[in-house]
Coordinates of C-alpha atoms and ligand atoms in Angstrom, one line a residue:
X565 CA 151.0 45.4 127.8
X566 CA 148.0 44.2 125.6
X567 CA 144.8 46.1 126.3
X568 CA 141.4 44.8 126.7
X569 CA 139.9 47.0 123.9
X570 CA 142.9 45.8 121.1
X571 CA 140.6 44.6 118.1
X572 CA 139.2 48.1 117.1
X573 CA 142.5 49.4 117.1
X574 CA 145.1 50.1 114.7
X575 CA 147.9 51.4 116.7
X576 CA 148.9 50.8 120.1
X577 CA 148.4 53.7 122.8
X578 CA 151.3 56.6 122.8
X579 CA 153.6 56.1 125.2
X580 CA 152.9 59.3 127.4
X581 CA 149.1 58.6 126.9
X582 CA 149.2 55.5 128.1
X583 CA 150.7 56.4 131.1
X584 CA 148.8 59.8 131.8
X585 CA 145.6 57.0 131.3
X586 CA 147.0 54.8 134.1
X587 CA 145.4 54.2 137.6
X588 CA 147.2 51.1 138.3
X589 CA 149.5 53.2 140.7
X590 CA 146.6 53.4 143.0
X591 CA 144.0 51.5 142.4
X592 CA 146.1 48.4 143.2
X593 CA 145.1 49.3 146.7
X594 CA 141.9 47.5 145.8
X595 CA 143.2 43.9 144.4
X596 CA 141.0 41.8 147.2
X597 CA 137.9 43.8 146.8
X598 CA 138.9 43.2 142.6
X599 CA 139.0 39.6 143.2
X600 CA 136.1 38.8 145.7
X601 CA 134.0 41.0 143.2
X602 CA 135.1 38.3 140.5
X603 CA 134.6 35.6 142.3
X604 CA 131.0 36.4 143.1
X605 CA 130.7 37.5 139.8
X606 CA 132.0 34.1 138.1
X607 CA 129.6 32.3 140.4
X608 CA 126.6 33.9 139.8
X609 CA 127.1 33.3 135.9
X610 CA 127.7 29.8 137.0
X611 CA 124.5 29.5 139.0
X612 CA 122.4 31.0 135.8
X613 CA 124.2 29.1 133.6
X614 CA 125.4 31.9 131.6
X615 CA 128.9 30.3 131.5
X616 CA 129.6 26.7 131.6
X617 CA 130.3 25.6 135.2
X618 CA 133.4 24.1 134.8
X619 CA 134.6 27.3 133.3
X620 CA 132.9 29.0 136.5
X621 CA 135.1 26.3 138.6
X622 CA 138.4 27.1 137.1
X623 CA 138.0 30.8 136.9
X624 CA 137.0 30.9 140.7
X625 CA 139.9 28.5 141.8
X626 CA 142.1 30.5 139.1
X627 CA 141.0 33.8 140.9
X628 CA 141.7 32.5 144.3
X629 CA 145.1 31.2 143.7
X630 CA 145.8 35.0 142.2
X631 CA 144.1 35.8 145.6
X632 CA 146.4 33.8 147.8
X633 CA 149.6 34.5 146.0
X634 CA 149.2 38.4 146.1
X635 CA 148.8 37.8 150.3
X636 CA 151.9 35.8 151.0
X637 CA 154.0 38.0 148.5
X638 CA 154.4 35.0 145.5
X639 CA 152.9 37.2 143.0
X640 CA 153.5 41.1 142.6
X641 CA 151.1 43.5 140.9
X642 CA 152.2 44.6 137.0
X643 CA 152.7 48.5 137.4
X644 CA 152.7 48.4 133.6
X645 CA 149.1 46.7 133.9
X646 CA 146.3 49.9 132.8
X647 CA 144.5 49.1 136.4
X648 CA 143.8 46.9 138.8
X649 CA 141.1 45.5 136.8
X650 CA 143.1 44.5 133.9
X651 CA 145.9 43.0 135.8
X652 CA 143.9 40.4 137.6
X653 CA 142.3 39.8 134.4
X654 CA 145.4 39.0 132.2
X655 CA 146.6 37.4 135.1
X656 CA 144.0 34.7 135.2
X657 CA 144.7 34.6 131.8
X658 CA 148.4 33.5 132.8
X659 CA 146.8 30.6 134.6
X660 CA 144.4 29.2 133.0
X661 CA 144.0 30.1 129.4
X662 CA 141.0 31.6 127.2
X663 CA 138.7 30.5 129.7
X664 CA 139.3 33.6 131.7
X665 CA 137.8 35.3 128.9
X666 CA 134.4 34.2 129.8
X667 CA 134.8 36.2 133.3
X668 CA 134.0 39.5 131.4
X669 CA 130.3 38.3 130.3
X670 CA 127.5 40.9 131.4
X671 CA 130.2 42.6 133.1
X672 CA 132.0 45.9 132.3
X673 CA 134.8 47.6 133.9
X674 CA 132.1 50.3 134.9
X675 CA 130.1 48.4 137.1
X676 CA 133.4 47.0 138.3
X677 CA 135.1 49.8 139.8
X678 CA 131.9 51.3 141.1
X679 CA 132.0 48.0 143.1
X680 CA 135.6 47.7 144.1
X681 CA 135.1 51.6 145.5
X682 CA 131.9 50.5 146.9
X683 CA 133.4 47.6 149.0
X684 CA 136.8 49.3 149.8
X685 CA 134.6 52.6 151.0
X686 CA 132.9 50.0 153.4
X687 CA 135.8 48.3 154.7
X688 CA 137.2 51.7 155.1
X689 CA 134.4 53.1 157.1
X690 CA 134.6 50.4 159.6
X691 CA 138.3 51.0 160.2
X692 CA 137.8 54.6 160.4
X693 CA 134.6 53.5 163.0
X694 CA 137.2 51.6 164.9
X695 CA 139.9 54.6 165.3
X696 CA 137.1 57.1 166.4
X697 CA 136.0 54.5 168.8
X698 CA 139.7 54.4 170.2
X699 CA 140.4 57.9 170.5
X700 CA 136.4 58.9 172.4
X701 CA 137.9 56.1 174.7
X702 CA 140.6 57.8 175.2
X703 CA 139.1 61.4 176.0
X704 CA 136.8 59.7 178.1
X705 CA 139.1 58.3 180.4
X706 CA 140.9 61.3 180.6
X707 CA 137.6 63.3 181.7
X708 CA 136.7 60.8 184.0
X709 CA 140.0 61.9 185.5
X710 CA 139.3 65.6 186.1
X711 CA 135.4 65.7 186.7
X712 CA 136.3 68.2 189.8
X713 CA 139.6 69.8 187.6
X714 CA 138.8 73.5 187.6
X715 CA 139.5 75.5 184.3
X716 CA 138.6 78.8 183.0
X717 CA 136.0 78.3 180.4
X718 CA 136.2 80.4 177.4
X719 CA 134.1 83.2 174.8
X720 CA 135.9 85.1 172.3
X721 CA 139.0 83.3 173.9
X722 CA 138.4 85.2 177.0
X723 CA 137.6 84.2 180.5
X724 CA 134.4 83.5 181.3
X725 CA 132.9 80.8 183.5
X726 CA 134.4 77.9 185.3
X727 CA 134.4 74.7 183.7
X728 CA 135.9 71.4 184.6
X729 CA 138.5 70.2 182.5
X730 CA 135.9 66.9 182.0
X731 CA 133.1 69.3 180.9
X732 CA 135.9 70.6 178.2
X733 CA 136.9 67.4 176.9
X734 CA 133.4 65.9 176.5
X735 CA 132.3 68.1 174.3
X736 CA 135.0 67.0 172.3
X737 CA 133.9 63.6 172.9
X738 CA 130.4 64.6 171.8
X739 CA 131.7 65.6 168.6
X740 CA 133.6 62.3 167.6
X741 CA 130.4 60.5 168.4
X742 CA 128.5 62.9 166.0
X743 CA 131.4 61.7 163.4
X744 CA 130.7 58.4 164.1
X745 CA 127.2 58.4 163.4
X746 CA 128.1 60.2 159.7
X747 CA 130.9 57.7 159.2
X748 CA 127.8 55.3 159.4
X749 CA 125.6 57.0 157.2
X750 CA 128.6 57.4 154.4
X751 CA 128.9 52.9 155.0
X752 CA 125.1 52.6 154.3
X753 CA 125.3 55.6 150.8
X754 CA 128.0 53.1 149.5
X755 CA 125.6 49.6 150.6
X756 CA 124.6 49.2 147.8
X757 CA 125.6 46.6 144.7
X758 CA 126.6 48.2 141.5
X759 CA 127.3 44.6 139.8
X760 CA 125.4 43.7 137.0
X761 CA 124.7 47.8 135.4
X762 CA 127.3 46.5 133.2
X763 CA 128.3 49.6 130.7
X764 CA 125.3 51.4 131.8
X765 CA 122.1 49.9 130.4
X766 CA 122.3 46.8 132.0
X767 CA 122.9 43.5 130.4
X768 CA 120.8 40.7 127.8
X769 CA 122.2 37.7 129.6
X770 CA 120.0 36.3 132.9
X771 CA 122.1 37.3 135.7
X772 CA 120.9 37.5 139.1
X773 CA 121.9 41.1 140.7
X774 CA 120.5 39.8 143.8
X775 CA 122.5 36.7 144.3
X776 CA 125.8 38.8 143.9
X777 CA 124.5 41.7 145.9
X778 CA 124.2 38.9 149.1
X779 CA 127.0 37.4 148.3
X780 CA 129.6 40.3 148.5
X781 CA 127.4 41.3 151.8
X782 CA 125.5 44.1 150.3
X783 CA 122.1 45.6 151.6
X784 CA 120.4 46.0 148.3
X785 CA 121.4 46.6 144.7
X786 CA 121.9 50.1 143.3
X787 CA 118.1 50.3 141.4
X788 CA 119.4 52.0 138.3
X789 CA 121.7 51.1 135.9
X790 CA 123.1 54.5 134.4
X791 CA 123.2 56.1 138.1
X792 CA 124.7 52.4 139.3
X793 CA 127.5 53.3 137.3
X794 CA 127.9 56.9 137.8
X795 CA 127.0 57.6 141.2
X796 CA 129.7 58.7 143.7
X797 CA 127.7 60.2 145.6
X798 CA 128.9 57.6 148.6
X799 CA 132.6 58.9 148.2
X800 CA 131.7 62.2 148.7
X801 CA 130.1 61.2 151.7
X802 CA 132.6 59.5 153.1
X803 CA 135.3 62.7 152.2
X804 CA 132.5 64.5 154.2
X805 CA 132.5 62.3 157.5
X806 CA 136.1 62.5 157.3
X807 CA 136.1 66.5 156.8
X808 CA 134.6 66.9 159.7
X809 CA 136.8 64.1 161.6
X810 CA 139.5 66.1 160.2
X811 CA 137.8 70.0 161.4
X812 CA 136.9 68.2 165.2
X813 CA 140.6 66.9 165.1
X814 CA 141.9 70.5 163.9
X815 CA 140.4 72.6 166.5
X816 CA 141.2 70.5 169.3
X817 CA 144.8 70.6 168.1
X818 CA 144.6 74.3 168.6
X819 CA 143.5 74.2 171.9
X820 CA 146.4 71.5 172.7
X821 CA 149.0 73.9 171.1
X822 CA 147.4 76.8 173.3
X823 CA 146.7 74.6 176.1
X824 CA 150.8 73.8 176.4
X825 CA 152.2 77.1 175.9
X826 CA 154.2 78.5 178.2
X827 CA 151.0 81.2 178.6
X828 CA 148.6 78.8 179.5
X829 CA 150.3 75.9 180.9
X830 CA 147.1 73.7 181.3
X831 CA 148.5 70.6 180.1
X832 CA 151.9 69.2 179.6
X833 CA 152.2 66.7 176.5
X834 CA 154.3 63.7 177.1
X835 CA 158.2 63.6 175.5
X836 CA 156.8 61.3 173.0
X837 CA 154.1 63.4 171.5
X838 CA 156.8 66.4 171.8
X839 CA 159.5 67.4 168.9
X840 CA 162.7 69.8 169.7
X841 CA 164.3 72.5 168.2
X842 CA 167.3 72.2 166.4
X843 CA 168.5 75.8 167.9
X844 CA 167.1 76.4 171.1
X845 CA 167.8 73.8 173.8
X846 CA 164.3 75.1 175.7
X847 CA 162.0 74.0 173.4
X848 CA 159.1 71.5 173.5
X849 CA 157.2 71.8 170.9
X850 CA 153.7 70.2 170.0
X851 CA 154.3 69.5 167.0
X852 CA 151.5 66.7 166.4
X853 CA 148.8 68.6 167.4
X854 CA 150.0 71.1 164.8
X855 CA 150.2 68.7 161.8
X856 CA 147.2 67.7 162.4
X857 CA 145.9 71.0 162.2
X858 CA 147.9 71.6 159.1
X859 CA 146.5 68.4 157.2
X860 CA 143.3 69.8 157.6
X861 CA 143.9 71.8 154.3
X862 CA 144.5 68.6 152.3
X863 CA 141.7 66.7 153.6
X864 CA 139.0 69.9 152.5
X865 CA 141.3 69.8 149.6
X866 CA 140.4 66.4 149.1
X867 CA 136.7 66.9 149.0
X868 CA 136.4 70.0 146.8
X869 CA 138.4 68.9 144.1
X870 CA 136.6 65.9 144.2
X871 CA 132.9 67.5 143.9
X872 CA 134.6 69.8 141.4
X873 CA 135.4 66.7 139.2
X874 CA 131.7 65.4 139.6
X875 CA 129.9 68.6 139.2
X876 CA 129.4 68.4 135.0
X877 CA 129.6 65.2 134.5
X878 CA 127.0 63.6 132.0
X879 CA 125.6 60.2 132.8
X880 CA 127.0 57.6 133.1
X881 CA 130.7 56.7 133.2
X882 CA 133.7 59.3 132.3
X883 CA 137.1 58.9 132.8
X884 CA 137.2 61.9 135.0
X885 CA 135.7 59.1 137.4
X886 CA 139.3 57.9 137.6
X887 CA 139.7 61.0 139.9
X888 CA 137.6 59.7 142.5
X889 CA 140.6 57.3 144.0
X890 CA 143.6 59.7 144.5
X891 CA 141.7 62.2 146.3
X892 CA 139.9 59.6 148.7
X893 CA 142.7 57.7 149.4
X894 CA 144.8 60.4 150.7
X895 CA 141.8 61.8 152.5
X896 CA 141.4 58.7 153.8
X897 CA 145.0 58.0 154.8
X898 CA 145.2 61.4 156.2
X899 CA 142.5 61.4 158.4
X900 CA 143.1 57.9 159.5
X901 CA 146.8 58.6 160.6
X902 CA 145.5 61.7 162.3
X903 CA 143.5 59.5 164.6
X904 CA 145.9 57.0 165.3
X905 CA 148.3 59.6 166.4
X906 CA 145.7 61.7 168.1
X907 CA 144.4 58.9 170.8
X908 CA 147.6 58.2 172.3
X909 CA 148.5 61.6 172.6
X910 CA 145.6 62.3 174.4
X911 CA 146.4 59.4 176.9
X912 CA 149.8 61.0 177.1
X913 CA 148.1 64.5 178.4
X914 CA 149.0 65.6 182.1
X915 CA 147.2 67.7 183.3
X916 CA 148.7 70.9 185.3
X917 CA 145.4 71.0 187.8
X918 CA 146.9 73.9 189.8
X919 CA 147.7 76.6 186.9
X920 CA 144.5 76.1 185.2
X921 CA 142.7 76.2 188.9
X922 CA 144.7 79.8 189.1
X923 CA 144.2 80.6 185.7
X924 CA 140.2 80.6 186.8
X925 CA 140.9 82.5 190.0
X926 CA 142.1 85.5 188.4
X927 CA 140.0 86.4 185.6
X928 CA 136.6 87.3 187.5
X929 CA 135.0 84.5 185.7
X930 CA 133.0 83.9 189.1
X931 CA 131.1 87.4 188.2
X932 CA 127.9 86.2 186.8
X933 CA 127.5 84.3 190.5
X934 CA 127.8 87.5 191.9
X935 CA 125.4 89.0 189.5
X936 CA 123.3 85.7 190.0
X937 CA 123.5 86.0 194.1
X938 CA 122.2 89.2 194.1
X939 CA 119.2 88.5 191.8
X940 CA 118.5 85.9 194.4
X941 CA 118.3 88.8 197.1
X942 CA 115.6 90.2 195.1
X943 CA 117.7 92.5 192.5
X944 CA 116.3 92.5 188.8
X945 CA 119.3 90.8 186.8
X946 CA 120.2 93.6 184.5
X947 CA 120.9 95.8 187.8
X948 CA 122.1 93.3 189.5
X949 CA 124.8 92.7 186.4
X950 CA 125.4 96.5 186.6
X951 CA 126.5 96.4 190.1
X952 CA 129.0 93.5 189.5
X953 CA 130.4 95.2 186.3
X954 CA 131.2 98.2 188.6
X955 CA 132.5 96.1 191.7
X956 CA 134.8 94.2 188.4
X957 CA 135.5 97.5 187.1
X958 CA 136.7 99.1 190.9
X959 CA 138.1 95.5 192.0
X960 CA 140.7 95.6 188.6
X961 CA 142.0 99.1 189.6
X962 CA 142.5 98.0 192.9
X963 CA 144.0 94.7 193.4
X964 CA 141.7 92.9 194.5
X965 CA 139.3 89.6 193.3
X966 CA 135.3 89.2 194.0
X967 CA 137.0 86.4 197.2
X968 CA 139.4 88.9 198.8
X969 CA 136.9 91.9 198.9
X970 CA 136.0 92.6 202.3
X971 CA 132.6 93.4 203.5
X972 CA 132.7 96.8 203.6
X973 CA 133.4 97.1 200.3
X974 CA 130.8 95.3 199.0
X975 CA 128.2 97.3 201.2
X976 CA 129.5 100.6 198.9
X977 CA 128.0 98.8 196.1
X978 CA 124.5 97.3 197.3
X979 CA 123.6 96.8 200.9
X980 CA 122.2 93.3 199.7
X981 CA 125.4 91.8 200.6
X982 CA 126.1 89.6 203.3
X983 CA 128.7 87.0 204.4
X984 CA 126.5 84.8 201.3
X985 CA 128.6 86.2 199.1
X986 CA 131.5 84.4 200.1
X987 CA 130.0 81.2 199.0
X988 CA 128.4 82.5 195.8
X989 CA 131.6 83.4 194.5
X990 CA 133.9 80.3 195.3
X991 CA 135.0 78.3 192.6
X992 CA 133.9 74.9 193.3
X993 CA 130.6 76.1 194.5
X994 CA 130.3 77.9 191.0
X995 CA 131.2 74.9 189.5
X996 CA 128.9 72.7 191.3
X997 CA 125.7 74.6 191.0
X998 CA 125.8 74.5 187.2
X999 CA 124.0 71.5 187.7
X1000 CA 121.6 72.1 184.8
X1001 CA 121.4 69.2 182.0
X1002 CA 124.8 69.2 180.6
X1003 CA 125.8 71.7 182.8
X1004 CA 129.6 71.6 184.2
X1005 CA 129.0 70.4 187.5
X1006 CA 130.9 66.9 188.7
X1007 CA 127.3 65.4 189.2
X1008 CA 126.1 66.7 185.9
X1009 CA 129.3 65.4 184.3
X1010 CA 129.1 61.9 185.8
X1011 CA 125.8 61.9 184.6
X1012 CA 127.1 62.9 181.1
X1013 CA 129.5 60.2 181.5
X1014 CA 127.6 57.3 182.0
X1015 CA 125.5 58.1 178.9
X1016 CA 129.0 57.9 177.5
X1017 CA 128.9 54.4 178.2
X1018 CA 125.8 53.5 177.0
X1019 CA 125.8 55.6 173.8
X1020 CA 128.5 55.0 171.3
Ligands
LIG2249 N1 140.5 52.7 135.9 C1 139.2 53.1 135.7 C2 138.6 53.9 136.8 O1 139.3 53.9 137.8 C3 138.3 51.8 135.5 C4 137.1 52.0 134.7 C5 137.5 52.1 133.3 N2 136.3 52.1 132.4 C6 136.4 52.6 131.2 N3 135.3 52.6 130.5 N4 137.5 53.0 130.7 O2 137.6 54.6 136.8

């Protein structure tokens, strides 16, 4: 395959070099965004007549037909071609002669595939936008489901309060929105127009940055040349966002593995989200969930290997830059097929309302009410905490739970009982006085979720 740099060479590129050099593998991904980049490109030197226009004319129309032919399947992409780049290139070549040659004028590869990865990234954020929008519909409607679902709530993965399985899952649901406002802000680091940095320095012919920068639906233009070309900054950004997509996906997988153990039996994932074992007929295992967990590794992979490629670079462009694709794409892909998987599971989730109601009737995670109900009879709280450690501590050894203690009992511990107590320690009251902002109650929770509504 000719190269684009022939006339200073003597010899052509070693074999293995050439192919070690490569990217076309996977920056082929990025043929439309090479193309409408081009096209913009050709017109702008048309409209400052740095090119003749009816070289402008058949290099668009030439780049189009390339465009078309690559969609319906007429034309395939050269793997032996160095890039993407160069393959559309000697392609339009193919089809319309030494004209094409003119495409190239106060352009450089540089600026090029800082603006193919600037326009992919954005696409790419928009999809991602799209999938985290999916699956917070999906938790949602599955908390709106279970505002009065009572659940132990957990601290150092032991009981603690009661929480309603709605509460649990929305602030899961807070955390995808978070991720969809950082998906935004990694769309607006890459907003900006690279075209027209050329090499680095920018260029001697008239172009008009602007023109191409509104054309190709760009904010503003990147303001520097040399940083034009060698800023990534907006890739790392968008490994970030999808990082933490990735983390927030992770630990929720744990708690789905937990959640459908035999142990716990909170939740019982659908036959379709489920995989067998090839050995023991019994098995249901959550195997999604656990993937996802496990890709985590190669989507923080992703990220530090990419700032580790950035992090002594001298300005402008390298060729370590090549880097940048392999590591987003999969993080991309990755995180991407996480979320399409992860939605529907969700949707899939029963919910097993009466073993996580007596998982939280059995682990005295009512015992800050009673610690609470006798501060309201005029206890300080650290003695009235005291007390209910020791009624915990004498109710454990003898069988008994803070409901099925009669009132005798209690009166050996403080006279400030009465029948109150009763009520203080019942589940759904606990539940529904945590009625604080954010609080677990079902009021507080359809509060939370109409906010839902509004807010994402
Ligand atoms: N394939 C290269 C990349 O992905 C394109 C830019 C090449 N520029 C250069 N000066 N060799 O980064």
């Amino acid at each position: 395959m000719a190269k684009l740099w022939e006339g200073r060479f003597s010899k052509a590129l070693d074999a293995a070099a050439d192919s070690f050099n490569s990217s076309i593998s996977f920056d082929s991904r990025m043929w439309k965004e090479d193309i409408t980049g081009s096209i913009a490109h050709a017109k702008m030197l048309k409209a400052c007549k740095i090119i003749p226009s009816e070289d402008a004319e058949s290099i668009i129309s030439g780049l189009k037909g390339i465009y078309s032919d690559l969609e319906n399947g007429k034309l395939e992409i050269d793997p032996k071609s160095e890039d993407i780049h160069s393959f559309v290139e000697a392609e339009l070549g193919n089809r319309i002669g030494t004209t094409a040659k003119f495409l190239h004028t106060a352009r450089s590869r540089n600026d090029q595939v800082a603006l193919d990865f600037r326009l992919y990234a954005k696409a790419q954020m928009k999809a991602v936008e799209g999938l985290l929008h999916g699956l917070i519909v999906s938790i949602v409607q599955k908390a709106k489901e279970n505002t009065d679902t009572i659940m132990p709530g957990y601290t150092h993965l032991q009981r603690a309060q009661p929480v309603s399985y709605a509460q649990y899952l929305l602030a899961y649901a807070n955390m995808f929105k978070r991720d969809l406002k950082r998906v935004q802000m990694a769309f607006d680091a890459a907003d900006s127009c690279p075209l027209g940095a050329a090499a680095l320095a920018g260029t001697t012919f008239p172009i008009d940055r602007q023109m191409t920068a509104k054309d190709l639906g760009f904010a503003n233009i990147c303001s520097n040349s040399m940083d034009a070309v060698s800023d990534r900054d907006f890739v790392a950004d968008a490994m970030y966002a999808l990082s933490m997509i990735q983390m927030h996906l992770s630990r929720m997988s744990e708690e789905i593995i937990l959640h459908c153990s035999w142990e716990f039996s909170f939740i019982t994932l659908d036959d379709s989200f489920s995989t067998g074992s090839s050995i023991m007929p019994q098995k249901k295992n959550p195997d999604i969930a656990e993937l996802v967990r496990g890709k985590t590794g190669r989507v923080y992979g992703d990220l530090i290997g990419f700032l580790t490629v950035l992090k002594g670079l001298p300005l402008a462009y390298n060729k370590d830059m090549q880097e940048d694709k392999e590591s987003f794409f999969d993080c991309l892909d990755t995180v991407k097929s996480s979320l399409a998987v992860f939605a529907p599971m969700i949707a899939s989730i029963t919910v097993n309302k009466d073993n996580m109601h007596h998982a939280a009737s059995v682990g005295f995670i009512n015992a800050t009410d009673c610690a609470d109900y006798l501060t309201g009879k005029g206890i300080p709280f650290r003695e009235a905490y005291k007390i209910t450690g020791q009624i915990v501590h004498w109710a454990i050894e003898n069988g008994k739970t803070l409901e099925t203690m009669t009132m005798d009992e209690y009166h050996t511990f403080s006279e400030s009982f009465d029948k109150g107590i009763y009520d203080a320690v019942n589940l759904e009251n606990c539940l529904c006085r945590r009625n604080s902002e954010g609080g677990t109650s079902p009021q507080s929770v359809k509060r939370q979720l109409e906010e839902f509504e509004f807010s994402y």
